[in-house]
Coordinates of C-alpha atoms in Angstrom, one line a residue:
Chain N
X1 CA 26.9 48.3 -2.4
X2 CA 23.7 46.8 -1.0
X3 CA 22.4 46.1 -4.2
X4 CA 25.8 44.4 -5.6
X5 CA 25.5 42.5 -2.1
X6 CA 21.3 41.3 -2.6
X7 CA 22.5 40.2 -6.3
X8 CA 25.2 38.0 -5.2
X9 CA 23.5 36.5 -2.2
X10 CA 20.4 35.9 -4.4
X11 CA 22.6 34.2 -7.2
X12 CA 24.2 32.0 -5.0
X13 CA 21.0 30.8 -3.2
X14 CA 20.0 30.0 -7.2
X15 CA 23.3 28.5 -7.8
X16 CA 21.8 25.8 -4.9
X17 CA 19.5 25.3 -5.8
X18 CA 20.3 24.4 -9.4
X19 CA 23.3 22.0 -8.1
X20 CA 23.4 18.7 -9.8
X21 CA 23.4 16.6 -6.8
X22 CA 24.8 13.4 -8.5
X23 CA 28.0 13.0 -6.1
X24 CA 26.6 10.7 -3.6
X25 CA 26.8 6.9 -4.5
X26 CA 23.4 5.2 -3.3
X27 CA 24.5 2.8 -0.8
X28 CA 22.5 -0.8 -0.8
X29 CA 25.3 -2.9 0.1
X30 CA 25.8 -3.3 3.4
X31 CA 28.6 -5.9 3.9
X32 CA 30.8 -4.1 1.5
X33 CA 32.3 -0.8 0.5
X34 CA 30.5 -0.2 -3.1
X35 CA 32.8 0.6 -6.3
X36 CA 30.8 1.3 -9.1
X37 CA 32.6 1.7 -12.3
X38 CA 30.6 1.3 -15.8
X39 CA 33.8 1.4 -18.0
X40 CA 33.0 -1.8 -19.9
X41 CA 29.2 -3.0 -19.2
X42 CA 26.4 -1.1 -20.7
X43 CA 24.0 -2.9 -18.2
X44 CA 23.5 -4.9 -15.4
X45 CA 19.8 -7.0 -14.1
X46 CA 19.5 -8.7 -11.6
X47 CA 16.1 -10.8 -10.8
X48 CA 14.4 -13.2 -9.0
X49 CA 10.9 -15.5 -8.4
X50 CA 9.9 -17.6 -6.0
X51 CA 7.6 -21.0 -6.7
X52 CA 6.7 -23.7 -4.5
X53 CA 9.8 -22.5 -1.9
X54 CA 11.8 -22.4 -5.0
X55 CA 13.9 -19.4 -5.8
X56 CA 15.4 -18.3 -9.6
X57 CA 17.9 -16.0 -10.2
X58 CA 18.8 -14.8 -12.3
X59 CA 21.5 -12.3 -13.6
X60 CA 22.0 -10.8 -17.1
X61 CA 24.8 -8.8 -17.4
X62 CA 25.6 -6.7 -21.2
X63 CA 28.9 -5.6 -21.8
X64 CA 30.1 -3.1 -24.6
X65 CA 30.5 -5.2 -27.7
X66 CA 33.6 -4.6 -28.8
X67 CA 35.4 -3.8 -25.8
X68 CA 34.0 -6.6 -23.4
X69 CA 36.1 -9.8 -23.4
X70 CA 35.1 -11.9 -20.6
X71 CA 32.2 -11.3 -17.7
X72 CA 32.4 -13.3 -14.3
X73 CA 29.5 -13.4 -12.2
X74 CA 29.1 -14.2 -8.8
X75 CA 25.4 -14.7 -8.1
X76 CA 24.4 -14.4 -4.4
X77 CA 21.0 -15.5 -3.3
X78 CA 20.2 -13.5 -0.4
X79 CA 17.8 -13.9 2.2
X80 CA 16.7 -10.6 5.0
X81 CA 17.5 -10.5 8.5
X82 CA 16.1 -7.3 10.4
X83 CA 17.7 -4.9 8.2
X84 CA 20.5 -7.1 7.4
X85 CA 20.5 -9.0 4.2
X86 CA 22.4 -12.9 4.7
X87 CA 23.9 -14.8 2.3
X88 CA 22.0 -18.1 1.5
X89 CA 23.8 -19.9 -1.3
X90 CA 26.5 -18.3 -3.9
X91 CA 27.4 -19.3 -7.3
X92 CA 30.3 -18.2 -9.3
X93 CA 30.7 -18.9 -13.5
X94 CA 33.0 -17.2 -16.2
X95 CA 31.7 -16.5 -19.6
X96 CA 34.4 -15.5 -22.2
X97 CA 32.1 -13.4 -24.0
X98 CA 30.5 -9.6 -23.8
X99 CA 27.4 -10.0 -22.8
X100 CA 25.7 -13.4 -20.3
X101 CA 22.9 -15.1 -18.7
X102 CA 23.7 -16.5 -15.4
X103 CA 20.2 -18.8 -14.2
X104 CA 20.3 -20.8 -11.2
X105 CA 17.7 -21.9 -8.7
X106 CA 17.7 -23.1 -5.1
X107 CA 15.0 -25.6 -3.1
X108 CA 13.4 -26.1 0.2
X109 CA 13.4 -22.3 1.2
X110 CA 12.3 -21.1 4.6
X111 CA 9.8 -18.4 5.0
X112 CA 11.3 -15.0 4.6
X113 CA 12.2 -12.2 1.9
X114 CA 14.9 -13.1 -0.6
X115 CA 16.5 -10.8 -3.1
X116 CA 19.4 -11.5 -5.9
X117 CA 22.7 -9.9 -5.8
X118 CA 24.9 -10.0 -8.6
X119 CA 28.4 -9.0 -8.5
X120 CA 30.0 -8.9 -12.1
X121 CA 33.5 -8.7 -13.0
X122 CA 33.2 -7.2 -16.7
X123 CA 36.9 -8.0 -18.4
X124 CA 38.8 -6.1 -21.1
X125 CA 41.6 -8.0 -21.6
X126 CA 43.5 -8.4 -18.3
X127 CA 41.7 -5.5 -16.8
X128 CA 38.0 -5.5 -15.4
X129 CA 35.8 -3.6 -13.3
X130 CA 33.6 -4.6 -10.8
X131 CA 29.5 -4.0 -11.1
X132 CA 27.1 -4.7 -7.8
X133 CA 23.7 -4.6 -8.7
X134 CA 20.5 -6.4 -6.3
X135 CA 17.1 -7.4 -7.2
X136 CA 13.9 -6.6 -6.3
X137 CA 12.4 -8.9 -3.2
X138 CA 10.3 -11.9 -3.3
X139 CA 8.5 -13.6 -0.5
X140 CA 8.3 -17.1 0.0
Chain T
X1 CA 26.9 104.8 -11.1
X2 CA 26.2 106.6 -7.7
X3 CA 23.2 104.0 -7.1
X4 CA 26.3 101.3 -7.3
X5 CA 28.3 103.3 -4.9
X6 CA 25.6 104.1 -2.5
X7 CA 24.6 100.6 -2.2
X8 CA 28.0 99.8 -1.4
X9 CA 28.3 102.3 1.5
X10 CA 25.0 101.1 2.5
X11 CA 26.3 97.5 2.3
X12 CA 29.5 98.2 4.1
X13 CA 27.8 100.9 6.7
X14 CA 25.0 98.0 7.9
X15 CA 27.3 95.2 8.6
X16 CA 29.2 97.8 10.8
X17 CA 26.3 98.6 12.1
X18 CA 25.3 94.6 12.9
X19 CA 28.1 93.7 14.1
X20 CA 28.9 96.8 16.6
X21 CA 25.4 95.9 17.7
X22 CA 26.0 91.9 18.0
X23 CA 29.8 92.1 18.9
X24 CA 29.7 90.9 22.6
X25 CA 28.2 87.4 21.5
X26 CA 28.7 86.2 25.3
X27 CA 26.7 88.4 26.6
X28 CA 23.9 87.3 24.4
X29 CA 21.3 85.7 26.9
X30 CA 19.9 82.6 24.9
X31 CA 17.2 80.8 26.7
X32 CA 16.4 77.4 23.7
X33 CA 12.6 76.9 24.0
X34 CA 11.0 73.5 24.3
X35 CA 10.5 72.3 21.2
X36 CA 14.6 73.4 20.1
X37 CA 15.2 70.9 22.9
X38 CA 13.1 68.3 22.2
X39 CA 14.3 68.7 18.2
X40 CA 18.4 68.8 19.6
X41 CA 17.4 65.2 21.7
X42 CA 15.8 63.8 18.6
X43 CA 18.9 64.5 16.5
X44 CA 21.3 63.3 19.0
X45 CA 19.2 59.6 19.6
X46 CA 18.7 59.8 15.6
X47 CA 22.8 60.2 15.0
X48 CA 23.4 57.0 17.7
X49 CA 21.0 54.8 15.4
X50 CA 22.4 55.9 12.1
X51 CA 25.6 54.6 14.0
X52 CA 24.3 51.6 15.0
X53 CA 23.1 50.7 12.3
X54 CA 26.4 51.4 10.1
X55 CA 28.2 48.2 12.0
X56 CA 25.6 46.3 12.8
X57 CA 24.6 46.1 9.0
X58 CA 28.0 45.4 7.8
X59 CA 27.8 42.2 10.6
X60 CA 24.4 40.9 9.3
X61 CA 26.2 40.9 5.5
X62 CA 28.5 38.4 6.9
X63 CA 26.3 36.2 8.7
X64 CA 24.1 36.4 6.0
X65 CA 26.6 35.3 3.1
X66 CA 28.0 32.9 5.6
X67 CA 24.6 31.5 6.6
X68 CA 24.0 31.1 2.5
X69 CA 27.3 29.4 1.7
X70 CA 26.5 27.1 4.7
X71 CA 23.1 26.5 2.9
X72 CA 24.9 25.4 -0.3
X73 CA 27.5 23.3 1.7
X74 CA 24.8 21.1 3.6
X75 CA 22.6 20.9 0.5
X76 CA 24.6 19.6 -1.4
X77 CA 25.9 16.7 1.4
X78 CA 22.3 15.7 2.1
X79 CA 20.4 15.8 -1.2
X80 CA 20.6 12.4 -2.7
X81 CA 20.9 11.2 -6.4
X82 CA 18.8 13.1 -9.0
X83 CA 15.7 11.7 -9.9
X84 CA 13.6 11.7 -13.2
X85 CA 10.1 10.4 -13.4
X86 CA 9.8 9.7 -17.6
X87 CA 6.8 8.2 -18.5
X88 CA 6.4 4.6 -16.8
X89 CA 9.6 4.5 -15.3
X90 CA 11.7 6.6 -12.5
X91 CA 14.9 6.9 -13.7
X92 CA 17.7 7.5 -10.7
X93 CA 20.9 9.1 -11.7
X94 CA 24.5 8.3 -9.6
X95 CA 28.0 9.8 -10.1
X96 CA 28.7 7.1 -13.0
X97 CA 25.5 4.5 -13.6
X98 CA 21.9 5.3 -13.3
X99 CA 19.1 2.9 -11.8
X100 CA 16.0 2.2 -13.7
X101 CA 12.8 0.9 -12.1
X102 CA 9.4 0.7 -13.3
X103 CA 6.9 3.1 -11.9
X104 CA 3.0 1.6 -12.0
X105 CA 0.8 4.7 -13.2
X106 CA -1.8 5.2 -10.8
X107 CA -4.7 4.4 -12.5
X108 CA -4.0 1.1 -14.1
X109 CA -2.9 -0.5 -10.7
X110 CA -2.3 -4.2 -11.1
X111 CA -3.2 -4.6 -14.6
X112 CA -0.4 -6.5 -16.0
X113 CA 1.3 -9.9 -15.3
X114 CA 2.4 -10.7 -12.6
X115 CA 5.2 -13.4 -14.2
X116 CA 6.1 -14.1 -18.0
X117 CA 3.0 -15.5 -19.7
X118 CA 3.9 -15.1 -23.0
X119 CA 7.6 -14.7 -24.7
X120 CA 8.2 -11.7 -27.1
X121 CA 11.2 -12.6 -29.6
X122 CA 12.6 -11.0 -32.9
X123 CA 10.9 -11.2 -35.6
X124 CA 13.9 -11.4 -38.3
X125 CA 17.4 -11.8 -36.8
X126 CA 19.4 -9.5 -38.7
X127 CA 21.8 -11.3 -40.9
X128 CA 25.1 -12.4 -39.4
X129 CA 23.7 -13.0 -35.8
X130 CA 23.0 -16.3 -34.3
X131 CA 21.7 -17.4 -30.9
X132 CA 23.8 -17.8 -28.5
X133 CA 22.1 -17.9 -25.0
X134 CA 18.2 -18.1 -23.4
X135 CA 17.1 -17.9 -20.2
X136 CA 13.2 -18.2 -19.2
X137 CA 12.0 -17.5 -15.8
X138 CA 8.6 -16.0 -13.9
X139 CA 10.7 -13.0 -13.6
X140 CA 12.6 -12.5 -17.1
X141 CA 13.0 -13.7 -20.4
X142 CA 16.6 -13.4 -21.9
X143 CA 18.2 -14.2 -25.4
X144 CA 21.5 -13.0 -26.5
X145 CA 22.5 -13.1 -30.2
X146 CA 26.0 -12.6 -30.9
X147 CA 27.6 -11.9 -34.5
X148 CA 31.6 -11.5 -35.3
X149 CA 31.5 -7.8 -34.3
X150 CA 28.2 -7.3 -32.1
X151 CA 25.7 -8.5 -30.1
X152 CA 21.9 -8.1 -29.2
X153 CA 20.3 -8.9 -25.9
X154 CA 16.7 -8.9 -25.5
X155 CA 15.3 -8.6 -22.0
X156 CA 11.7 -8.9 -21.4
X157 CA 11.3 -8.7 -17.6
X158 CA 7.8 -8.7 -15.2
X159 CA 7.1 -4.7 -14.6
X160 CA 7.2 -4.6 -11.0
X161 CA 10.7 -7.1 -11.4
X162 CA 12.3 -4.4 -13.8
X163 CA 15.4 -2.7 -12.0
X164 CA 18.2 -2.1 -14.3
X165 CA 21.5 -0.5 -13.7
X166 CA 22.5 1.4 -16.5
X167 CA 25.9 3.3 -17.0
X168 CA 26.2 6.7 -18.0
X169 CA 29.1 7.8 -17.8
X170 CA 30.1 6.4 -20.8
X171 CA 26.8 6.8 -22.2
X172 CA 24.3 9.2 -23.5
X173 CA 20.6 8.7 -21.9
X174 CA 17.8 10.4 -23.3
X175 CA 14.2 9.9 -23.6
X176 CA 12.2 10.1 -27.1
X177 CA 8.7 9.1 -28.1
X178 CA 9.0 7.2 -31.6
X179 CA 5.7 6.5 -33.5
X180 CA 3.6 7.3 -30.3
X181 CA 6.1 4.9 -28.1
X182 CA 8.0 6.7 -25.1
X183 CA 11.6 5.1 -24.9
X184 CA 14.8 5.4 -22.6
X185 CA 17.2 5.3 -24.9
X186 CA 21.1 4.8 -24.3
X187 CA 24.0 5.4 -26.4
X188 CA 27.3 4.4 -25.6
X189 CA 30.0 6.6 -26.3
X190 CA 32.8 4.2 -26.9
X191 CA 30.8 0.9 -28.7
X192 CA 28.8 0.5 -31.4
X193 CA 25.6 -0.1 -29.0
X194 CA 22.6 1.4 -28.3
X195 CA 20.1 0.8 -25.9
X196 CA 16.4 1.2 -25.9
X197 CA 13.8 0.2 -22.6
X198 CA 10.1 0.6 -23.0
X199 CA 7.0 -0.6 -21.8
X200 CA 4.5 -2.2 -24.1
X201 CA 1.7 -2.3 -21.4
X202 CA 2.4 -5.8 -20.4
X203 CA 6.3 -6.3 -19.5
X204 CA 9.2 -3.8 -20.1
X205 CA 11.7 -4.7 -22.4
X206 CA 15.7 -3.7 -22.9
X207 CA 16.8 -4.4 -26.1
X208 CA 20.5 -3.1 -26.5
X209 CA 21.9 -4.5 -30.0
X210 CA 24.8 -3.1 -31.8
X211 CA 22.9 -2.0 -34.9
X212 CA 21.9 1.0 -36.1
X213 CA 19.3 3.0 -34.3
X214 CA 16.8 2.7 -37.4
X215 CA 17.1 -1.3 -37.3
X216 CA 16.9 -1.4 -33.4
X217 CA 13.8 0.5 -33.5
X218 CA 12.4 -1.2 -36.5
X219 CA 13.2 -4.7 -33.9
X220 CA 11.6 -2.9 -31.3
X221 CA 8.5 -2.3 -33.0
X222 CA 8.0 -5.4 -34.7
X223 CA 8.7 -8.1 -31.5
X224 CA 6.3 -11.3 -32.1
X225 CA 4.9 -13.2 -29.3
X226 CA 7.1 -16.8 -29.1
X227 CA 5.0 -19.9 -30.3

């Protein structure tokens, strides 16, 4: 009896150890509840560099050929605040197409930390699903 | 025979004998030494641990298997997404997409560019694709081709830029070292693409291309440097 006990107790301290802890859903958004389905994009990128108080983003967002119909991004340039992260300027665009580049740039930035967020609504005919993805910082 | 029947009678004659002798047990004056005393006091304490023992031990299983499926519980509520660390790059999985970020090795700190210097680009376009997008910034350089079926998207990105979101749940991720190159390679599961991210020693590239995975790594191999 104490042996079938030590065997179980031991295989279920194993069992926990070996657990796949993939459940949990990293959470960098903080003004929103994050949904992260990749149903119809392959990949998502988001970037950004700052020049002369001029920042790029940039967002390049793949969808599955063949399945992938239409990609709207919404490009958020972003700017921190304590451990808050503001919205500085926004741009939305529609590409009928699987895969897109969405570039744009904004002037006269104050001194701070900036980061890109893109937030991509990857269509398959009238359905889509929404991808959330943020850069790495830059100063300026 | 008479030895049989005399050790009978004998037999039969000495427990008479014994027990006329020993018949009045009460009156029988038994005085226990010290030591049969001590021994009785030693059995009696030993009989209550032996008792103890038997419940306690049967509590402490409990607590025990509960205190271990407690273990299990909380571990697996506080440990966060699965990490890899293949070759250049940590790779973090998630329920349904995985993150992938550059990871400089240690002993080539800062050795690389710090914005795109030079632009990589395909050597051949395979037949039947045409350019249909590029974007150059410090950060990234971007082309999409598309053809009437597919599409290939070349990212070439500054190392300490690189963070891609990849998904796999609809895709297999696996890592393989081609001709002395280590790659992260994803296949999707319901297009024809396939994706491949390395790091040349100067940027990291993505090149996902729906192609076969011969021709994507014969593009991978063969990138020229834009004139």
């Amino acid at each position: 009896m104490k042996r079938i006990l030590s065997v179980l107790i031991a295989m279920t301290v194993i069992l926990s150890c070996s657990i796949n802890a993939s459940a949990l859903i990293k959470d960098e958004f903080v003004d929103e509840e994050v949904v992260l389905r990749y149903q119809y994009a392959t990949n998502v990128l988001s970037s950004i560099s700052i020049s002369s108080k001029t920042a790029t983003c940039k967002s390049t967002v793949v969808g599955q050929s063949g399945v992938a119909t239409k990609i709207v991004i919404t490009q958020y340039l972003q700017k921190k605040s304590g451990s808050d992260w503001n919205n500085v300027q926004s741009w939305t665009k529609t590409f009928n197409q699987a895969s897109a580049i969405y570039t744009n740039k904004k002037s006269s930035l104050s001194s701070g930390t900036y980061r890109t967020r893109t937030v991509a609504k990857v269509y398959s005919g009238n359905n889509y699903e929404t991808i959330k993805q943020n850069s790495s910082t830059a100063t300026c | 025979m008479n030895e049989n029947i005399l050790k009978q009678a004998l037999l039969e004659t000495a427990d008479d004998m014994i027990l006329k002798q020993y018949s009045d047990c009460e009156n029988i004056d038994f005085i226990p030494t010290n030591s049969f005393k001590k021994k009785i006091d030693k059995l009696c304490k030993n009989y209550d641990k032996v008792s103890f023992k038997l419940t306690y031990t049967r509590a402490r299983k409990a607590i025990v298997i509960f205190v271990a499926v407690l273990v299990i519980m909380l571990s697996s509520l506080t440990v966060g997404a699965v990490r890899d660390a293949i070759a250049n790059f940590f790779v973090t999985h998630f329920s349904n997409h995985a993150d992938v970020t550059y990871k400089e090795p240690s002993t080539k700190s800062n050795q690389y560019p710090k914005t795109i210097e030079k632009v990589y680009e395909l050597k051949t376009v395979p037949k039947g694709f045409s350019l249909a997008d590029c974007s150059i910034t410090d950060a990234s350089a971007d082309t999409i081709y598309f053809s009437d079926d597919g599409q290939i998207v070349l990212q070439q990105v500054v190392k300490e830029k690189f963070n891609e979101s990849i998904d796999n749940e609809n895709s297999i991720i696996t890592y393989e070292t081609i001709n002395g190159q280590d790659y992260i390679v994803q296949t999707s599961k319901i297009s024809k693409d396939i994706s491949f991210i390395w790091d040349n020693g100067e940027y990291v590239f993505s090149l996902t291309a729906s192609l076969d995975k011969d021709s994507i790594i014969d593009i991978c191999e063969n990138l020229r440097i834009k004139k």
